[in-house]
Tab-separated table of C-alpha atoms in Angstrom:
chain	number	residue	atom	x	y	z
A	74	UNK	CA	-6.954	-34.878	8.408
A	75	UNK	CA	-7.972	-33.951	12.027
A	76	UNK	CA	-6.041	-32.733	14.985
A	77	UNK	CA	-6.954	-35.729	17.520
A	78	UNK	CA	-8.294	-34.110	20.444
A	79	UNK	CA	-7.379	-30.457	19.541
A	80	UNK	CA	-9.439	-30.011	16.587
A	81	UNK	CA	-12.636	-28.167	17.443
A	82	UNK	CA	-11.034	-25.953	19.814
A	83	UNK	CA	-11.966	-21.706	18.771
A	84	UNK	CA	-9.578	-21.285	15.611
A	85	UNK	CA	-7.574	-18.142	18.039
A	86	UNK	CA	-6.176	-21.263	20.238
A	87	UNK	CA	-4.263	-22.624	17.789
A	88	UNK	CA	-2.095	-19.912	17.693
A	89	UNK	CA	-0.584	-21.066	20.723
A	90	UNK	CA	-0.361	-24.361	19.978
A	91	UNK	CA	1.390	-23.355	16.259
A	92	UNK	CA	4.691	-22.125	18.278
A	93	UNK	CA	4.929	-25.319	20.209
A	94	UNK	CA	4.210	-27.039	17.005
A	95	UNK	CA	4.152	-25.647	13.711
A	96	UNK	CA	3.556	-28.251	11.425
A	97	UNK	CA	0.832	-30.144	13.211
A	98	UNK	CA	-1.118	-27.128	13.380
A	99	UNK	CA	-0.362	-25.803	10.364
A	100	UNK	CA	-3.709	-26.190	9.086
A	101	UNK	CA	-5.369	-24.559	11.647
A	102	UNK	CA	-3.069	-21.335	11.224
A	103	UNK	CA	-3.635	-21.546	7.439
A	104	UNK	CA	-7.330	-21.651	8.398
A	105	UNK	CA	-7.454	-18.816	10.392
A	106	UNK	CA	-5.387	-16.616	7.979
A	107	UNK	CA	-7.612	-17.621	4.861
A	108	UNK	CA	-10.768	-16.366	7.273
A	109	UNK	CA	-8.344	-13.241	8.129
A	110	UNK	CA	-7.528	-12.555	4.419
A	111	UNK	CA	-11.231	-13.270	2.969
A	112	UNK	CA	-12.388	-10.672	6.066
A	113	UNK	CA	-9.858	-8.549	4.713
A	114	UNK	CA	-10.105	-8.522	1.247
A	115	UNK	CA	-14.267	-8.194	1.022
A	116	UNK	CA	-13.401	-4.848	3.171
A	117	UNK	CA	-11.091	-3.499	0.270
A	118	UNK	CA	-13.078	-4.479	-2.042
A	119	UNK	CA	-15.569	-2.617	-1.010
A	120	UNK	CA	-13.272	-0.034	0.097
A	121	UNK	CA	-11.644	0.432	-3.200
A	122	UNK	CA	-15.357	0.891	-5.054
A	123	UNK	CA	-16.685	3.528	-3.042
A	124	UNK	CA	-13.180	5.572	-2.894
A	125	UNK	CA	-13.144	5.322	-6.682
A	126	UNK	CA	-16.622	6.265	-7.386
A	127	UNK	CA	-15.953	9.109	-4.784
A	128	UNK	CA	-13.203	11.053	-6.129
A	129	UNK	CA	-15.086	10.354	-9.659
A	130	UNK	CA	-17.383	12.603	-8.306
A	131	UNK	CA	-15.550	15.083	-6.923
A	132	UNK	CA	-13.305	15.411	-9.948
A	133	UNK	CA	-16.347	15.895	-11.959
A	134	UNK	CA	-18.110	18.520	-9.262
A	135	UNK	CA	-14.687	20.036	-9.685
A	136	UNK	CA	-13.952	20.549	-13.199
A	137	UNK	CA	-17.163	19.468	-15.093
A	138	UNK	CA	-15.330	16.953	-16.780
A	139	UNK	CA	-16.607	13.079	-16.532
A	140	UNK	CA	-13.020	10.666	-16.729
A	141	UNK	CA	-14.387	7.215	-18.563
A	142	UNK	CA	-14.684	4.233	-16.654
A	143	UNK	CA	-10.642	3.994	-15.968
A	144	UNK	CA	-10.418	7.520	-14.489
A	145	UNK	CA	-8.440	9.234	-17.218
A	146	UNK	CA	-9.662	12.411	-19.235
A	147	UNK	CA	-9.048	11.893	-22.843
A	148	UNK	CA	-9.452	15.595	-24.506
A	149	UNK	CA	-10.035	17.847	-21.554
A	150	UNK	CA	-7.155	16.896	-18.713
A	151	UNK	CA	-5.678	20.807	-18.775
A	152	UNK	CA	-6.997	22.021	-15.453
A	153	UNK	CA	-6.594	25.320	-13.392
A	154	UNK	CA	-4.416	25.975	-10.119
A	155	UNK	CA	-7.980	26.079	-8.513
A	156	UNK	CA	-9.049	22.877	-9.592
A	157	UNK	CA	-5.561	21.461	-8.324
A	158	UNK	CA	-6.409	23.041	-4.912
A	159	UNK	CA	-9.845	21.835	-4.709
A	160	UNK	CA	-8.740	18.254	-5.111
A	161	UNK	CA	-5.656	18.601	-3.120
A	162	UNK	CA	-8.202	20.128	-0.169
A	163	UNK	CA	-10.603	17.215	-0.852
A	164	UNK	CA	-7.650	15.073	-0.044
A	165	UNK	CA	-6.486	16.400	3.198
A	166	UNK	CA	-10.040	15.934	3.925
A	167	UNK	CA	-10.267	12.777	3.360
A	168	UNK	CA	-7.087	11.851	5.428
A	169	UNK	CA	-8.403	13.632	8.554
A	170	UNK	CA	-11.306	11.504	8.168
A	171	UNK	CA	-9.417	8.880	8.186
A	172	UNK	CA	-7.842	9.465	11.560
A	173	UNK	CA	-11.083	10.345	13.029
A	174	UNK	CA	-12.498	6.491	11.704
A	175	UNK	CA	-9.463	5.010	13.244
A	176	UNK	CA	-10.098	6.557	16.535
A	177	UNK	CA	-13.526	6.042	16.553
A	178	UNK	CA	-12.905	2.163	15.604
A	179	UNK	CA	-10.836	1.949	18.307
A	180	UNK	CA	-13.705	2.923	20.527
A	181	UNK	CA	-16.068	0.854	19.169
A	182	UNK	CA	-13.796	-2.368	19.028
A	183	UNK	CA	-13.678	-2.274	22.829
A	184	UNK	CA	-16.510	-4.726	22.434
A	185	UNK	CA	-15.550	-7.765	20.744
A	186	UNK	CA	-19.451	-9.044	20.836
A	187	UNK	CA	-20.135	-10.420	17.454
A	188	UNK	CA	-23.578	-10.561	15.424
A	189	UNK	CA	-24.403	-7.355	17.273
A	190	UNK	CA	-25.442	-3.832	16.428
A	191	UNK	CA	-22.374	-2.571	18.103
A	192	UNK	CA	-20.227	-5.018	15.646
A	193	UNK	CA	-22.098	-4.266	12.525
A	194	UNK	CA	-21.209	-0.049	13.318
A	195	UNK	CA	-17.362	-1.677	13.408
A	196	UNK	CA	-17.410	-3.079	10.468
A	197	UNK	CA	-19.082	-0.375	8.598
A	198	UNK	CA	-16.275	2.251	10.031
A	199	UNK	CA	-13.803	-0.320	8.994
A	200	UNK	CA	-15.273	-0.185	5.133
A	201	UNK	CA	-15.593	3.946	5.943
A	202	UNK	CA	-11.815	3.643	7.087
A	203	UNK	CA	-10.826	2.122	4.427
A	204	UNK	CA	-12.306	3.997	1.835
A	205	UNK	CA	-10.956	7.159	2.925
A	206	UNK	CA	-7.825	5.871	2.907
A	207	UNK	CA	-7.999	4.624	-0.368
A	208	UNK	CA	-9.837	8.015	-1.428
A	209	UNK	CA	-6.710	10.146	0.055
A	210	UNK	CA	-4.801	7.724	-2.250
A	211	UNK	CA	-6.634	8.155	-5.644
A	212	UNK	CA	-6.931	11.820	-5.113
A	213	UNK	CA	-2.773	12.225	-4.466
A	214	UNK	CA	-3.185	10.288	-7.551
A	215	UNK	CA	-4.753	12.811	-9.794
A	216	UNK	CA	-3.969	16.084	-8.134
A	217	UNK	CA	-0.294	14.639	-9.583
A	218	UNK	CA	-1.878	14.220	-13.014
A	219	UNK	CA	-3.636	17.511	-13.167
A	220	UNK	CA	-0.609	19.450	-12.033
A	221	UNK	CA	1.922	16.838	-14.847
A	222	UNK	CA	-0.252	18.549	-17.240
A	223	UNK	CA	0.599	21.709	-16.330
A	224	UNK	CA	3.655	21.154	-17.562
A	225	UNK	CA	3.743	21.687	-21.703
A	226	UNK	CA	7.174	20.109	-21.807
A	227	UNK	CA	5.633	16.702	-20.456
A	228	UNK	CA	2.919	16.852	-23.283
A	229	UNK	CA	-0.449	14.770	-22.043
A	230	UNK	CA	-0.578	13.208	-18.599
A	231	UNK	CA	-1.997	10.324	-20.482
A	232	UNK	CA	1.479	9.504	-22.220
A	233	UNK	CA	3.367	6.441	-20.744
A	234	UNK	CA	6.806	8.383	-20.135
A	235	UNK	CA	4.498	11.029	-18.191
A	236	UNK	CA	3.005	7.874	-16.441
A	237	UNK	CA	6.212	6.524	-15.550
A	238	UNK	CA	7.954	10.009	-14.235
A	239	UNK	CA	4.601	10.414	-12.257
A	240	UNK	CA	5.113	7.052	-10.556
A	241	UNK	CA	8.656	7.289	-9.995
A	242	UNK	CA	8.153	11.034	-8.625
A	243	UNK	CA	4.878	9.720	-6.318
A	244	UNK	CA	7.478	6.656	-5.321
A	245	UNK	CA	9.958	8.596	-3.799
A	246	UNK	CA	8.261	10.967	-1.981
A	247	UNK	CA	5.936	8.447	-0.524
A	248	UNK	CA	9.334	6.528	0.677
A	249	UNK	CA	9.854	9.809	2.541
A	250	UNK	CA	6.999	10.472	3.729
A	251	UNK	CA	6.695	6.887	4.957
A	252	UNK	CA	9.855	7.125	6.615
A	253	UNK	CA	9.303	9.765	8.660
A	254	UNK	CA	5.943	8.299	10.125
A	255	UNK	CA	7.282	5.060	10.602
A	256	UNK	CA	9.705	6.529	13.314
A	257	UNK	CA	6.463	8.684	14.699
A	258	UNK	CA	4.818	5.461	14.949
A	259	UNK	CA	8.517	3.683	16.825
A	260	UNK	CA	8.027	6.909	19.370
A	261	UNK	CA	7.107	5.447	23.169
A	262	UNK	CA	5.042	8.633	23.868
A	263	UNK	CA	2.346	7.903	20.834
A	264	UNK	CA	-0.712	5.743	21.582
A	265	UNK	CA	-1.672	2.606	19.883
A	266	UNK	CA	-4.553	4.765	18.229
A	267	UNK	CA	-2.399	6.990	16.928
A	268	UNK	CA	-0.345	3.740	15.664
A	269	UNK	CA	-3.000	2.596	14.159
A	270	UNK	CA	-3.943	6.299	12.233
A	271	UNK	CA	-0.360	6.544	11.172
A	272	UNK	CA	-0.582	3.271	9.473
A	273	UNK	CA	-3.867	3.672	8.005
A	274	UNK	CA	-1.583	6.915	5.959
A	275	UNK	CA	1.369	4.692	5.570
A	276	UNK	CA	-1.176	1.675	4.296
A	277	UNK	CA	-2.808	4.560	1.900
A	278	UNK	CA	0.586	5.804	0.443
A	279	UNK	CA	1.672	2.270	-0.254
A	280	UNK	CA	-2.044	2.433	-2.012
A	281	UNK	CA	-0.968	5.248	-3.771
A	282	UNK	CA	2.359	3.623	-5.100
A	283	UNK	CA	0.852	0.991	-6.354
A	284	UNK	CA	-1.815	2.898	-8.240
A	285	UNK	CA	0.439	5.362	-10.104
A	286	UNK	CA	2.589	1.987	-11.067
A	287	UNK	CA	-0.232	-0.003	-12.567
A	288	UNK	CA	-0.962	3.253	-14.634
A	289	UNK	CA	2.266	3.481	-15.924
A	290	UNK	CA	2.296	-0.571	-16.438
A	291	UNK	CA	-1.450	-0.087	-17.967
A	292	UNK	CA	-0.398	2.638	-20.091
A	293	UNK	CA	2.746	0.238	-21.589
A	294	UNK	CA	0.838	-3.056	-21.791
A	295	UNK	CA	-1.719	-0.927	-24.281
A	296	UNK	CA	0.857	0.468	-26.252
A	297	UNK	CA	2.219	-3.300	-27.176
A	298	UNK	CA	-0.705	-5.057	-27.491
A	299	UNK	CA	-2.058	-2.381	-30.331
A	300	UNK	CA	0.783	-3.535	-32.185
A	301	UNK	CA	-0.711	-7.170	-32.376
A	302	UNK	CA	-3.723	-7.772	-34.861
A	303	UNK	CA	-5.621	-9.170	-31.516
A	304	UNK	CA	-5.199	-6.239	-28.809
A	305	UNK	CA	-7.203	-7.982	-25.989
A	306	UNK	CA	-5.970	-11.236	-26.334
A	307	UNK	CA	-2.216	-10.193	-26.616
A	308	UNK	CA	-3.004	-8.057	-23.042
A	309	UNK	CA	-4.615	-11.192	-21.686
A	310	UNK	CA	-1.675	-13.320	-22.329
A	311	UNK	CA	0.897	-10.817	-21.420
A	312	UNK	CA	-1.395	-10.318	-17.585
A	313	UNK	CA	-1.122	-14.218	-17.299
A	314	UNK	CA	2.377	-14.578	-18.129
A	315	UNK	CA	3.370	-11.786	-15.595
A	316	UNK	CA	1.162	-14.014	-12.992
A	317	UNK	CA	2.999	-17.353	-13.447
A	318	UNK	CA	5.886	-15.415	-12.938
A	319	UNK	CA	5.188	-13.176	-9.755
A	320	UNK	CA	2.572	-15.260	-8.022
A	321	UNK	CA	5.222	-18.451	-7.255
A	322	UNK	CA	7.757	-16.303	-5.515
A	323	UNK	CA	5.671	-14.394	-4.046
A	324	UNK	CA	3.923	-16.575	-2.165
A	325	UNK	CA	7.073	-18.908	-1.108
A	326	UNK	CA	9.201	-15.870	-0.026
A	327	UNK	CA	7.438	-12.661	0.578
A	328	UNK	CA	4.151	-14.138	1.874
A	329	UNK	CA	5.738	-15.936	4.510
A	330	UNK	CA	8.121	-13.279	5.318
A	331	UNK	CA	5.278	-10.825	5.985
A	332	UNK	CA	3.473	-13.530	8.078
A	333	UNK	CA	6.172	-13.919	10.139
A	334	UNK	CA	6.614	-10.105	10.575
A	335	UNK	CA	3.030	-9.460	11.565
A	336	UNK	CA	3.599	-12.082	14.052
A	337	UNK	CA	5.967	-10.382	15.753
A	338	UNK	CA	4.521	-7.226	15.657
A	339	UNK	CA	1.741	-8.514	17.004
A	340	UNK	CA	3.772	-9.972	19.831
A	341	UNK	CA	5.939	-7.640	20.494
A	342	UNK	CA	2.705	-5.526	21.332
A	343	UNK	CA	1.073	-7.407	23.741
A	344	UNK	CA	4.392	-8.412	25.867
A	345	UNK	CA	4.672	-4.060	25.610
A	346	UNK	CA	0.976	-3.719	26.840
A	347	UNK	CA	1.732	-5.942	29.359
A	348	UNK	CA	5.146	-4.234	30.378
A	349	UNK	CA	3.064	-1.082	30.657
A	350	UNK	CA	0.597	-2.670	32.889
A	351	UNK	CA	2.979	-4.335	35.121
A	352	UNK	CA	6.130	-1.357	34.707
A	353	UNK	CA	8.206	-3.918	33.490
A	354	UNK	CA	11.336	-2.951	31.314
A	355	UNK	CA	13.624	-4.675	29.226
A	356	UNK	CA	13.100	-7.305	26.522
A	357	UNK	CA	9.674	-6.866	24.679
A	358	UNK	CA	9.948	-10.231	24.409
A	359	UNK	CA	9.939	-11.044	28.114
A	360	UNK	CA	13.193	-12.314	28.270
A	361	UNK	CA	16.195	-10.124	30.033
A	362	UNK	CA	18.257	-7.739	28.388
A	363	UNK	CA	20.445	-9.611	25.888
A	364	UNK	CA	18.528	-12.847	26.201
A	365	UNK	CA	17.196	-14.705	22.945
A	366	UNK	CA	14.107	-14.005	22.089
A	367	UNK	CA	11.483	-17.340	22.546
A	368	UNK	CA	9.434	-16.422	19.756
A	369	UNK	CA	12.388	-15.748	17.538
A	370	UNK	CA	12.793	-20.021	17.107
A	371	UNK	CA	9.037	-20.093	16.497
A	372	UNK	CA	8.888	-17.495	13.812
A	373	UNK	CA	11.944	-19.361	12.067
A	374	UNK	CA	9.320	-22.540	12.759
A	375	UNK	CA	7.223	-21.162	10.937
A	376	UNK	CA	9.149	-19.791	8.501
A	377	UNK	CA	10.761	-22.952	7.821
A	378	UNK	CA	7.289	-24.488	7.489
A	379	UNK	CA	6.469	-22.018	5.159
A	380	UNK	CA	5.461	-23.920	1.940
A	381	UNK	CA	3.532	-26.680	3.758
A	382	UNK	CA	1.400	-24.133	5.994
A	383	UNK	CA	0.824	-21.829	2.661
């Protein structure tokens, strides 16, 4: 179905159009998400090889001992206070190099030329950014699992109730941690740049969660499927039926929820940029104090919308 007279316009003017009119260009916004997502996920992808393979190596370079193909050390996962350090400074290494790719991104993405030199350098920081991030993530990770082991009374960091206290430990700090740069990131006085390096830590510790959960979930799903006379059949059924019953809700309430809160983040950015430009104060939204925002009723357009644009 086309768009009449609309329809080959450059897929970024549609977002205009999608406020006046949500469900007749719909499409186009669905289109230009699925191009943002695809973007998206062949960078983490990538990302999440080359951070895996990394701290692979650096555990090994570390300790001398090669984890198998899922990362965990069988026989030989007791490790020295040294070893802990090393990783733990490999880490914080990794996060400052983080920062340093976000800020140098931001320099380079001054220059929104595509198919050039220029943009091929910002996409490659954008796979480096990301796989430090994801890096700082995986070694959190296992700097947790050597020092678990440290602990006789827990028994082997491979055990699914060491799993599980690992993840629930590594969840609530994170929430902390989170927390507190969240409101950094709220501060007036702290540049978009710096915005952008605090969530590139707050993306990687939301990494991090979900990693030490889909060990712990790993760990369990082995445990009942040995129990069957068909182990990797019974874990293939049990992945699907978790699927059929995450994926639907997911993607008719939280997908659309997020959408609509990137939106106005997004927004509420530019009309600040443009506040700070002009030295206008008040509503973000560019209404006055106390007035309605105009993009509110859109975002409830769209959220309204939700199931036909997704």
């Amino acid at each position: 179905m086309g768009f009449g007279k609309n329809e080959f316009l450059p897929i970024e003017e549609y977002e205009t159009y999608l406020y006046e009119n949500p469900e007749k260009y719909g499409r186009a916004f669905a289109l230009r998400r699925w191009d943002d997502e695809v973007h998206e996920s062949e960078t983490n992808i990538a990302a999440l090889a080359v951070s895996f393979l990394t701290v692979q190596a650096c555990r090994f370079n570390i300790t001398g001992v090669m984890p198998d193909s899922l990362g965990i050390e069988e026989e030989h996962y007791v490790h020295s206070y040294a070893s802990i350090g090393k990783l733990s400074a490999c880490t914080v290494s990794f996060a400052v190099c983080t920062m340093f790719c976000v800020q140098l991104q931001g320099w380079l993405s001054q220059d929104h030329t595509t198919h050039t030199p220029l943009s091929i350098w910002t996409d490659f920081i954008e796979v480096m950014k990301g796989s430090l991030a994801m890096a700082f993530a995986w070694g959190l990770l296992y700097a947790g699992k050597w020092g678990s082991a440290t602990v006789t009374v827990l028994g082997s960091p491979n055990a699914v109730h060491t799993r599980v206290l690992l993840a629930l430990i590594i969840s609530g700090v994170a929430f902390l941690v989170i927390l507190g740069l969240d409101k950094i990131a709220d501060m007036p006085c702290t540049s978009s740049n710096t915005d952008n390096a605090i969530f590139s830590i707050i993306t990687a510790l939301g990494v991090l969660v979900g990693f030490a959960w889909e060990q712990s979930f790993d760990g369990g799903l082995e445990v009942i499927a040995e129990l069957t006379s068909n182990p990797v059949v019974a874990e293939l059924a049990m992945a699907s039926l978790v699927a059929v019953i995450v994926i639907a809700p997911w993607r008719k309430y939280i997908l659309v929820q997020v959408i609509v809160l990137e939106r106005l983040w997004e927004e509420k950015n530019m009309e600040q940029s443009d506040d700070d430009v002009d030295g206008i104060t008040g509503n973000p939204w560019g209404g006055g104090a106390g007035e309605p925002s105009p993009r509110g009723d859109s975002c409830r357009d769209i959220r309204a919308a939700g199931g036909g644009l997704l």
